[in-house]
CSV table of C-alpha atoms in Angstrom, one decimal:
chain,number,residue,atom,x,y,z
A,1,MET,CA,117.3,70.8,37.0
A,2,LEU,CA,116.6,67.3,35.9
A,3,ASP,CA,112.8,66.2,36.3
A,4,MET,CA,112.8,62.6,37.4
A,5,SER,CA,109.0,62.2,36.5
A,6,ASP,CA,110.0,62.1,32.9
A,7,ASN,CA,111.9,59.3,33.4
A,8,ALA,CA,109.3,57.3,35.5
A,9,PRO,CA,107.8,54.3,33.4
A,10,PRO,CA,104.4,54.6,32.2
A,11,PRO,CA,101.7,52.8,34.3
A,12,ILE,CA,100.5,49.4,33.3
A,13,ARG,CA,96.8,49.5,32.5
A,14,PHE,CA,94.0,47.1,33.7
A,15,THR,CA,90.3,47.4,33.8
A,16,THR,CA,87.8,46.3,36.2
A,17,GLN,CA,88.2,45.2,39.9
A,18,LYS,CA,89.1,41.8,39.3
A,19,ALA,CA,92.3,40.6,40.9
A,20,LEU,CA,92.8,44.1,42.4
A,21,ALA,CA,94.8,42.7,45.5
A,22,SER,CA,96.8,40.6,43.4
A,23,ARG,CA,97.7,43.4,40.9
A,24,LEU,CA,98.6,45.6,43.7
A,25,THR,CA,100.9,43.2,45.2
A,26,LEU,CA,102.8,42.6,42.0
A,27,ALA,CA,103.1,46.3,41.3
A,28,THR,CA,104.7,46.9,44.8
A,29,LEU,CA,107.0,43.9,44.3
A,30,THR,CA,108.1,45.1,40.9
A,31,GLY,CA,108.2,48.8,41.5
A,32,ARG,CA,105.8,49.3,38.4
A,33,PRO,CA,102.7,51.9,38.4
A,34,ILE,CA,99.6,50.8,37.7
A,35,HIS,CA,96.4,52.4,36.2
A,36,ILE,CA,92.9,50.8,36.8
A,37,SER,CA,89.8,52.0,35.3
A,38,GLN,CA,86.1,50.8,35.0
A,39,ILE,CA,86.0,49.7,38.7
A,40,ARG,CA,82.3,48.8,39.2
A,41,PRO,CA,81.0,51.6,36.9
A,42,SER,CA,77.6,50.4,36.5
A,43,SER,CA,76.8,49.7,40.1
A,44,PRO,CA,73.8,52.1,41.2
A,45,THR,CA,74.6,52.0,44.8
A,46,SER,CA,78.1,51.6,45.4
A,47,PRO,CA,80.3,52.5,42.3
A,48,GLY,CA,84.1,52.4,42.5
A,49,LEU,CA,86.5,51.0,45.2
A,50,ALA,CA,84.9,48.8,47.9
A,51,PRO,CA,85.6,49.2,51.7
A,52,HIS,CA,87.9,46.5,51.9
A,53,GLU,CA,89.9,47.6,48.6
A,54,ILE,CA,90.5,51.1,50.2
A,55,SER,CA,91.7,49.4,53.3
A,56,LEU,CA,94.1,47.6,51.3
A,57,LEU,CA,95.4,50.6,49.9
A,58,ARG,CA,95.9,52.2,53.2
A,59,LEU,CA,97.7,49.2,54.3
A,60,LEU,CA,100.1,49.2,51.3
A,61,GLU,CA,100.7,52.9,52.1
A,62,ALA,CA,101.7,52.2,55.7
A,63,ILE,CA,104.2,49.6,55.0
A,64,THR,CA,105.8,51.6,52.1
A,65,ASN,CA,107.6,54.7,51.9
A,66,GLY,CA,106.9,57.2,48.6
A,67,SER,CA,103.8,55.5,47.6
A,68,THR,CA,101.5,57.8,45.8
A,69,ILE,CA,97.6,56.7,45.4
A,70,GLU,CA,95.1,58.6,43.0
A,71,ILE,CA,91.5,58.0,43.2
A,72,SER,CA,88.9,59.8,41.0
A,73,TYR,CA,85.9,61.4,42.4
A,74,THR,CA,83.6,58.5,41.6
A,75,GLY,CA,86.1,56.0,42.8
A,76,THR,CA,86.1,54.2,39.6
A,77,ILE,CA,89.9,55.1,38.5
A,78,LEU,CA,93.0,54.2,40.6
A,79,VAL,CA,96.4,55.1,39.8
A,80,TYR,CA,98.9,53.5,42.2
A,81,ARG,CA,102.7,54.2,42.1
A,82,PRO,CA,104.4,51.9,44.7
A,83,GLY,CA,107.4,53.2,46.7
A,84,LEU,CA,110.1,51.1,48.9
A,85,ILE,CA,108.7,48.3,51.1
A,86,THR,CA,110.0,49.7,54.5
A,87,GLY,CA,107.8,47.4,56.9
A,88,SER,CA,107.7,48.5,60.5
A,89,ALA,CA,110.9,50.6,60.3
A,90,PRO,CA,111.4,53.5,62.8
A,91,GLY,CA,109.7,56.8,61.5
A,92,SER,CA,107.3,55.0,59.1
A,93,GLY,CA,104.1,55.5,61.2
A,94,THR,CA,104.7,52.7,63.6
A,95,SER,CA,103.8,52.8,67.3
A,96,GLY,CA,106.4,50.8,69.4
A,97,GLY,CA,107.4,49.0,66.4
A,98,VAL,CA,103.9,48.1,65.4
A,99,ILE,CA,101.7,49.0,62.4
A,100,ARG,CA,97.9,49.2,63.9
A,101,HIS,CA,95.8,48.7,61.0
A,102,GLU,CA,92.0,49.2,61.7
A,103,ILE,CA,89.3,47.7,59.6
A,104,ALA,CA,85.8,49.4,59.1
A,105,ALA,CA,82.6,47.8,60.1
A,106,ALA,CA,81.4,47.8,56.5
A,107,CYS,CA,84.2,45.3,55.4
A,108,THR,CA,83.0,41.9,53.8
A,109,ARG,CA,86.4,40.2,53.2
A,110,GLY,CA,88.2,38.0,55.8
A,111,VAL,CA,91.5,39.3,57.3
A,112,SER,CA,93.2,36.6,54.9
A,113,TYR,CA,92.3,39.1,52.3
A,114,PHE,CA,95.0,41.4,53.7
A,115,LEU,CA,97.3,38.8,55.1
A,116,ILE,CA,98.2,37.0,52.2
A,117,PRO,CA,99.4,39.9,49.9
A,118,LEU,CA,101.2,41.1,53.2
A,119,CYS,CA,103.2,38.0,53.8
A,120,LEU,CA,104.1,38.2,50.1
A,121,LEU,CA,105.5,41.5,50.5
A,122,ALA,CA,107.1,41.0,54.0
A,123,PRO,CA,110.4,39.0,52.8
A,124,PHE,CA,111.3,41.9,50.6
A,125,SER,CA,110.7,44.5,53.0
A,126,LYS,CA,113.8,46.8,54.4
A,127,ALA,CA,112.6,46.0,58.0
A,128,PRO,CA,110.6,43.5,59.8
A,129,ILE,CA,106.9,43.7,59.4
A,130,ASN,CA,104.7,43.8,62.6
A,131,VAL,CA,101.1,44.7,61.9
A,132,LEU,CA,98.0,44.6,64.2
A,133,PHE,CA,94.8,44.3,62.5
A,134,THR,CA,91.9,45.5,64.9
A,135,GLY,CA,88.7,47.4,64.6
A,136,PRO,CA,84.9,46.2,64.0
A,137,GLY,CA,85.7,44.9,60.4
A,138,VAL,CA,88.2,42.0,61.4
A,139,ILE,CA,86.9,38.7,60.2
A,140,THR,CA,89.3,35.9,61.3
A,141,SER,CA,87.3,33.0,59.9
A,142,ALA,CA,86.5,32.1,56.4
A,143,THR,CA,83.9,34.0,54.7
A,144,PRO,CA,81.1,33.5,52.2
A,145,ALA,CA,83.1,35.6,49.9
A,146,GLY,CA,85.6,32.9,49.4
A,147,ASP,CA,88.4,34.0,51.5
A,148,VAL,CA,90.1,31.4,53.9
A,149,SER,CA,90.4,31.7,57.5
A,150,ALA,CA,93.6,33.1,59.6
A,151,ASP,CA,94.1,29.5,60.7
A,152,THR,CA,94.6,28.3,57.1
A,153,VAL,CA,97.0,31.0,56.4
A,154,ARG,CA,99.0,30.1,59.3
A,155,THR,CA,98.9,26.2,58.8
A,156,ALA,CA,98.8,25.9,55.0
A,157,ILE,CA,100.6,29.0,53.3
A,158,LEU,CA,103.0,30.3,55.8
A,159,PRO,CA,105.0,27.0,56.3
A,160,LEU,CA,105.7,26.9,52.3
A,161,TYR,CA,107.8,30.1,52.9
A,162,ALA,CA,110.4,27.7,54.4
A,163,ARG,CA,111.0,26.0,50.9
A,164,PHE,CA,112.2,29.6,49.7
A,165,GLY,CA,114.6,29.9,52.8
A,166,ILE,CA,112.3,32.0,54.7
A,167,SER,CA,111.5,30.4,57.9
A,168,SER,CA,112.7,32.4,61.1
A,169,ASN,CA,110.8,34.7,63.3
A,170,ILE,CA,107.4,34.4,61.5
A,171,GLU,CA,104.3,34.3,63.5
A,172,LEU,CA,100.6,34.8,63.1
A,173,ARG,CA,98.7,35.3,66.4
A,174,VAL,CA,94.9,35.0,66.5
A,175,LEU,CA,94.1,37.5,69.5
A,176,ARG,CA,90.4,37.4,69.2
A,177,ARG,CA,88.4,35.2,67.1
A,178,SER,CA,85.4,36.4,65.0
A,179,ASN,CA,83.0,35.2,62.4
A,180,PRO,CA,81.2,37.3,59.7
A,181,GLY,CA,78.5,39.5,61.6
A,182,SER,CA,75.1,40.6,60.6
A,183,ARG,CA,74.8,40.5,56.6
A,184,GLY,CA,78.3,39.2,56.3
A,185,LYS,CA,79.9,42.5,57.5
A,186,GLY,CA,82.5,43.0,60.2
A,187,GLY,CA,83.4,40.8,63.0
A,188,ALA,CA,85.7,42.8,65.6
A,189,GLY,CA,88.3,40.0,65.7
A,190,GLU,CA,92.0,40.7,66.2
A,191,ILE,CA,95.0,39.5,64.3
A,192,GLN,CA,98.8,40.2,64.7
A,193,LEU,CA,101.2,39.2,62.1
A,194,VAL,CA,105.1,39.2,62.8
A,195,PHE,CA,107.3,38.7,59.7
A,196,GLY,CA,110.8,39.1,60.8
A,197,HIS,CA,112.8,37.1,58.0
A,198,GLN,CA,113.9,39.5,55.1
A,199,VAL,CA,116.2,37.9,52.4
A,200,ARG,CA,117.8,39.4,49.3
A,201,LEU,CA,116.6,36.7,47.1
A,202,PRO,CA,114.4,33.6,47.6
A,203,LYS,CA,115.8,30.1,47.0
A,204,THR,CA,114.8,28.5,43.6
A,205,LEU,CA,112.1,26.1,44.3
A,206,HIS,CA,112.0,22.4,42.9
A,207,LEU,CA,108.9,20.7,44.2
A,208,LEU,CA,107.9,17.7,41.9
A,209,ASN,CA,106.4,15.0,44.4
A,210,GLY,CA,103.2,15.5,46.2
A,211,GLY,CA,103.8,12.3,48.2
A,212,ARG,CA,101.0,10.4,50.0
A,213,ILE,CA,98.9,12.0,52.9
A,214,LYS,CA,100.2,11.0,56.4
A,215,ARG,CA,98.6,13.2,58.8
A,216,ILE,CA,95.6,15.6,59.1
A,217,ARG,CA,95.4,18.6,61.3
A,218,GLY,CA,92.5,21.0,62.1
A,219,VAL,CA,90.9,23.8,64.1
A,220,ALA,CA,87.3,23.8,64.8
A,221,TYR,CA,86.3,27.2,66.2
A,222,CYS,CA,83.2,29.0,67.6
A,223,THR,CA,82.5,32.3,69.0
A,224,GLY,CA,79.5,33.1,71.2
A,225,VAL,CA,77.7,29.8,70.4
A,226,PRO,CA,78.0,26.3,72.7
A,227,ALA,CA,81.3,24.5,72.7
A,228,SER,CA,79.0,21.2,71.5
A,229,ASN,CA,79.2,22.7,67.9
A,230,ASN,CA,82.8,22.1,67.7
A,231,ALA,CA,82.4,18.5,68.9
A,232,ARG,CA,79.7,17.9,66.4
A,233,MET,CA,82.0,19.2,63.6
A,234,ILE,CA,85.0,17.2,64.7
A,235,GLU,CA,82.9,14.0,64.9
A,236,ALA,CA,81.5,14.4,61.4
A,237,ALA,CA,84.7,15.3,59.7
A,238,ARG,CA,86.4,12.4,61.3
A,239,GLY,CA,83.9,10.1,60.3
A,240,ILE,CA,84.8,10.6,56.9
A,241,LEU,CA,88.6,11.3,57.3
A,242,ASN,CA,89.6,8.6,59.7
A,243,PRO,CA,89.5,5.7,56.7
A,244,MET,CA,92.0,7.9,54.8
A,245,THR,CA,94.4,8.2,57.8
A,246,VAL,CA,94.2,7.5,61.4
A,247,ASP,CA,96.6,10.3,62.1
A,248,THR,CA,93.8,12.9,62.5
A,249,TYR,CA,93.7,15.6,65.2
A,250,ILE,CA,91.3,18.6,65.2
A,251,PHE,CA,91.8,21.1,67.9
A,252,SER,CA,88.7,22.8,69.4
A,253,ASP,CA,88.8,26.6,70.2
A,254,VAL,CA,86.0,28.1,72.0
A,255,SER,CA,85.7,32.0,72.4
A,256,ALA,CA,83.4,34.4,73.7
A,257,ALA,CA,81.8,36.5,71.1
A,258,PRO,CA,83.4,40.2,70.7
A,259,TYR,CA,81.4,43.1,71.7
A,260,LEU,CA,80.8,46.3,70.0
A,261,VAL,CA,80.0,49.7,71.5
A,262,SER,CA,76.5,51.0,70.4
A,263,LYS,CA,76.2,53.7,67.9
A,264,ASP,CA,73.6,55.4,70.1
A,265,LYS,CA,74.9,58.6,71.0
A,266,THR,CA,72.6,59.0,74.1
A,267,ASN,CA,73.9,55.6,75.6
A,268,PHE,CA,77.5,54.6,75.0
A,269,ASN,CA,77.4,52.0,77.6
A,270,VAL,CA,75.1,49.7,75.5
A,271,LYS,CA,77.3,46.9,73.7
A,272,SER,CA,76.1,44.4,71.3
A,273,LYS,CA,77.6,41.2,70.4
A,274,THR,CA,79.1,40.4,66.9
A,275,GLY,CA,80.9,37.9,65.0
A,276,ILE,CA,78.7,34.9,66.4
A,277,GLY,CA,79.4,31.6,64.6
A,278,PHE,CA,81.4,28.6,64.1
A,279,GLY,CA,83.6,27.1,61.4
A,280,LEU,CA,86.3,24.3,60.7
A,281,SER,CA,89.6,24.6,59.0
A,282,LEU,CA,91.5,21.3,57.8
A,283,VAL,CA,95.0,20.8,56.6
A,284,ALA,CA,96.3,17.5,55.2
A,285,GLU,CA,100.2,16.8,55.1
A,286,SER,CA,102.0,14.4,52.7
A,287,SER,CA,105.0,12.4,53.1
A,288,THR,CA,107.0,15.1,51.3
A,289,GLY,CA,105.6,18.0,53.4
A,290,CYS,CA,103.1,19.2,50.7
A,291,LEU,CA,99.9,20.8,52.2
A,292,TYR,CA,96.5,20.7,51.2
A,293,SER,CA,93.6,22.6,52.8
A,294,ALA,CA,89.9,23.2,53.4
A,295,ASP,CA,87.8,25.9,55.0
A,296,VAL,CA,84.0,26.1,55.7
A,297,VAL,CA,82.2,28.6,58.2
A,298,SER,CA,78.6,29.0,59.2
A,299,PRO,CA,76.5,31.5,57.1
A,300,PRO,CA,75.9,34.7,59.0
A,301,SER,CA,72.1,34.0,58.6
A,302,GLY,CA,72.5,30.7,60.3
A,303,GLY,CA,70.4,27.6,59.9
A,304,VAL,CA,73.1,25.1,59.0
A,305,PRO,CA,73.9,22.4,61.5
A,306,PRO,CA,77.5,21.7,62.5
A,307,GLU,CA,77.4,18.1,61.3
A,308,ASP,CA,76.7,19.5,57.6
A,309,LEU,CA,79.6,21.9,57.9
A,310,GLY,CA,82.1,19.0,59.4
A,311,GLN,CA,81.1,16.7,56.4
A,312,GLN,CA,81.4,19.5,53.7
A,313,CYS,CA,84.9,20.5,55.0
A,314,ALA,CA,86.2,16.9,55.0
A,315,HIS,CA,84.8,16.4,51.5
A,316,GLN,CA,86.5,19.8,50.4
A,317,LEU,CA,89.8,18.6,51.8
A,318,LEU,CA,89.4,15.3,49.9
A,319,GLU,CA,88.7,17.3,46.6
A,320,SER,CA,91.7,19.4,47.2
A,321,VAL,CA,94.1,16.2,47.7
A,322,ALA,CA,92.3,14.8,44.6
A,323,ALA,CA,93.0,18.0,42.4
A,324,GLY,CA,96.6,16.7,42.4
A,325,GLY,CA,100.0,18.5,42.4
A,326,ALA,CA,102.2,19.4,45.2
A,327,VAL,CA,100.5,22.7,46.1
A,328,SER,CA,96.8,23.4,46.8
A,329,LEU,CA,94.8,26.2,45.0
A,330,VAL,CA,95.0,28.7,47.9
A,331,ALA,CA,98.6,28.7,47.9
A,332,VAL,CA,99.6,28.5,44.3
A,333,PRO,CA,99.6,32.4,43.8
A,334,THR,CA,102.1,32.8,46.5
A,335,VAL,CA,104.3,30.0,45.4
A,336,LEU,CA,104.4,31.1,41.8
A,337,ALA,CA,105.1,34.6,42.7
A,338,LEU,CA,108.0,33.9,45.0
A,339,MET,CA,109.3,31.6,42.2
A,340,ALA,CA,109.3,34.5,39.8
A,341,MET,CA,110.9,37.0,42.4
A,342,SER,CA,113.8,34.4,43.2
A,343,SER,CA,117.3,34.4,41.7
A,344,GLU,CA,117.7,34.0,38.0
A,345,ASP,CA,117.5,30.4,37.7
A,346,VAL,CA,114.6,27.8,36.7
A,347,GLY,CA,112.3,26.9,39.3
A,348,ARG,CA,109.8,23.9,39.0
A,349,VAL,CA,106.7,22.9,40.6
A,350,GLN,CA,104.2,20.1,40.1
A,351,ILE,CA,100.7,21.4,40.0
A,352,GLY,CA,97.4,19.6,39.2
A,353,LYS,CA,95.7,20.5,35.8
A,354,GLU,CA,92.5,21.4,37.5
A,355,VAL,CA,94.3,24.0,39.8
A,356,ILE,CA,96.4,25.5,36.9
A,357,SER,CA,93.5,25.9,34.6
A,358,THR,CA,91.3,27.9,37.0
A,359,GLU,CA,90.4,31.3,35.9
A,360,GLN,CA,92.3,32.9,38.9
A,361,ILE,CA,95.7,31.1,38.1
A,362,VAL,CA,95.3,32.0,34.4
A,363,GLY,CA,94.6,35.6,35.2
A,364,LEU,CA,97.6,35.7,37.4
A,365,GLY,CA,99.9,34.2,34.6
A,366,ARG,CA,98.7,37.1,32.3
A,367,ASP,CA,99.2,39.7,35.1
A,368,MET,CA,102.7,38.6,35.8
A,369,LYS,CA,103.6,38.6,32.2
A,370,ALA,CA,102.2,42.4,31.9
A,371,PHE,CA,104.6,43.2,34.8
A,372,GLY,CA,107.5,41.9,33.0
A,373,MET,CA,108.0,38.7,34.6
A,374,SER,CA,108.9,35.6,32.3
A,375,GLY,CA,106.3,33.5,31.1
A,376,TRP,CA,105.6,29.9,32.4
A,377,GLY,CA,106.6,26.8,30.7
A,378,PHE,CA,104.7,23.5,30.9
A,379,ARG,CA,105.4,19.8,30.4
A,380,GLU,CA,103.5,16.8,31.5
A,381,ALA,CA,104.5,15.4,34.8
A,382,THR,CA,106.2,12.1,34.9
A,383,GLY,CA,103.9,9.2,36.2
A,384,VAL,CA,100.9,11.3,37.2
A,385,GLU,CA,98.4,11.6,34.5
A,386,ASN,CA,96.3,14.8,36.0
A,387,ASP,CA,99.5,16.9,36.8
A,388,VAL,CA,101.7,19.4,35.0
A,389,VAL,CA,105.3,20.7,35.9
A,390,VAL,CA,105.4,24.4,35.8
A,391,ARG,CA,108.6,26.1,35.1
A,392,VAL,CA,109.3,29.6,36.1
A,393,VAL,CA,112.5,31.8,35.5
A,394,GLY,CA,113.2,34.0,38.4
A,395,ARG,CA,113.8,37.8,37.7
A,396,GLY,CA,116.8,38.1,40.2
A,397,VAL,CA,115.4,41.3,41.4
A,398,GLY,CA,114.5,40.4,45.0
A,399,ASN,CA,114.7,42.8,47.8
A,400,VAL,CA,115.6,46.1,46.5
A,401,GLY,CA,115.5,47.7,50.0
A,402,ARG,CA,118.3,45.3,51.1
A,403,LYS,CA,120.4,45.8,47.9
A,404,ILE,CA,120.6,49.7,48.3
A,405,THR,CA,121.2,50.1,52.1
């Protein structure tokens, strides 16, 4: 009898928890097992995998078939062997075609930490993906940890999939808003992602002109605080952005604070508010359809007036536009990964030098090379001093699930 385990490729080895979500996503896309060691080994209180990383592993297990996850006793070593991406296919643990993913209250990361990898895996799934994020740990806003809000994912990242021929039956619904709770943990929000457009291979991308900014859109949101906070943020932001373009519209969304049931076993009727705060998400669109985003949120401890947040978000958006290129920093990992998974052709995208030289993007390039993807080629952009043109050769692998069924 033939032992198939002998033919399995050896795991790719990494150290530390840095870029863990990105490496797990690349492993799932390429089907390569990974071995990650030294995950917070020196932490005296919380060594090993954090709650949000455990939750991401559970999500990957839910949308795949045949994945195996091995975690050491201390949690400092992880071995992940990915299976086939099945999505919300019948018989894969779905209920009514929806995967219900609960996030624990100890989570300090925003829901975009889970949404961005999930959106990247969804086009290569065997069946459509329909995931409902619920539980006391769902934070729909931006977070102090650097996660963008669900609004930015919806308005600045998902529209880019259309450039790869992936555009139909894609929807991100914010069912209940929430901000970071006490000490930045939890929020009790609710998000649903429906991604029903699966492809064999993404189209080759050629995006070489950033264009000029023609409109600015945004969402000011508040939960459990007066609606006047939104008006004050919008007025402060428009005071800076109106000289740039008069076509500026910021939507105001006011929500009640989510309630959590008390942990007191003697009285289950006591409920407490959580996820209280306000924030602002802005997106600038150019004449060529390029998107640049900015996100700010009130700190869990409070003390920051809405005017300061509005001005901060407006300045952050101007810095994103000034960084150049045709893709903003928050969307570059998604664009480069889709280019590498497309057909065996050379794709080109113009990116600002400040963006491509960040530690996050340089590390992504090294990780993609470790997974067998082609290296990136660079040349100076024509007519733009601070931009470079990045050339990526597709692997031609694409959706393995659609190829074998």
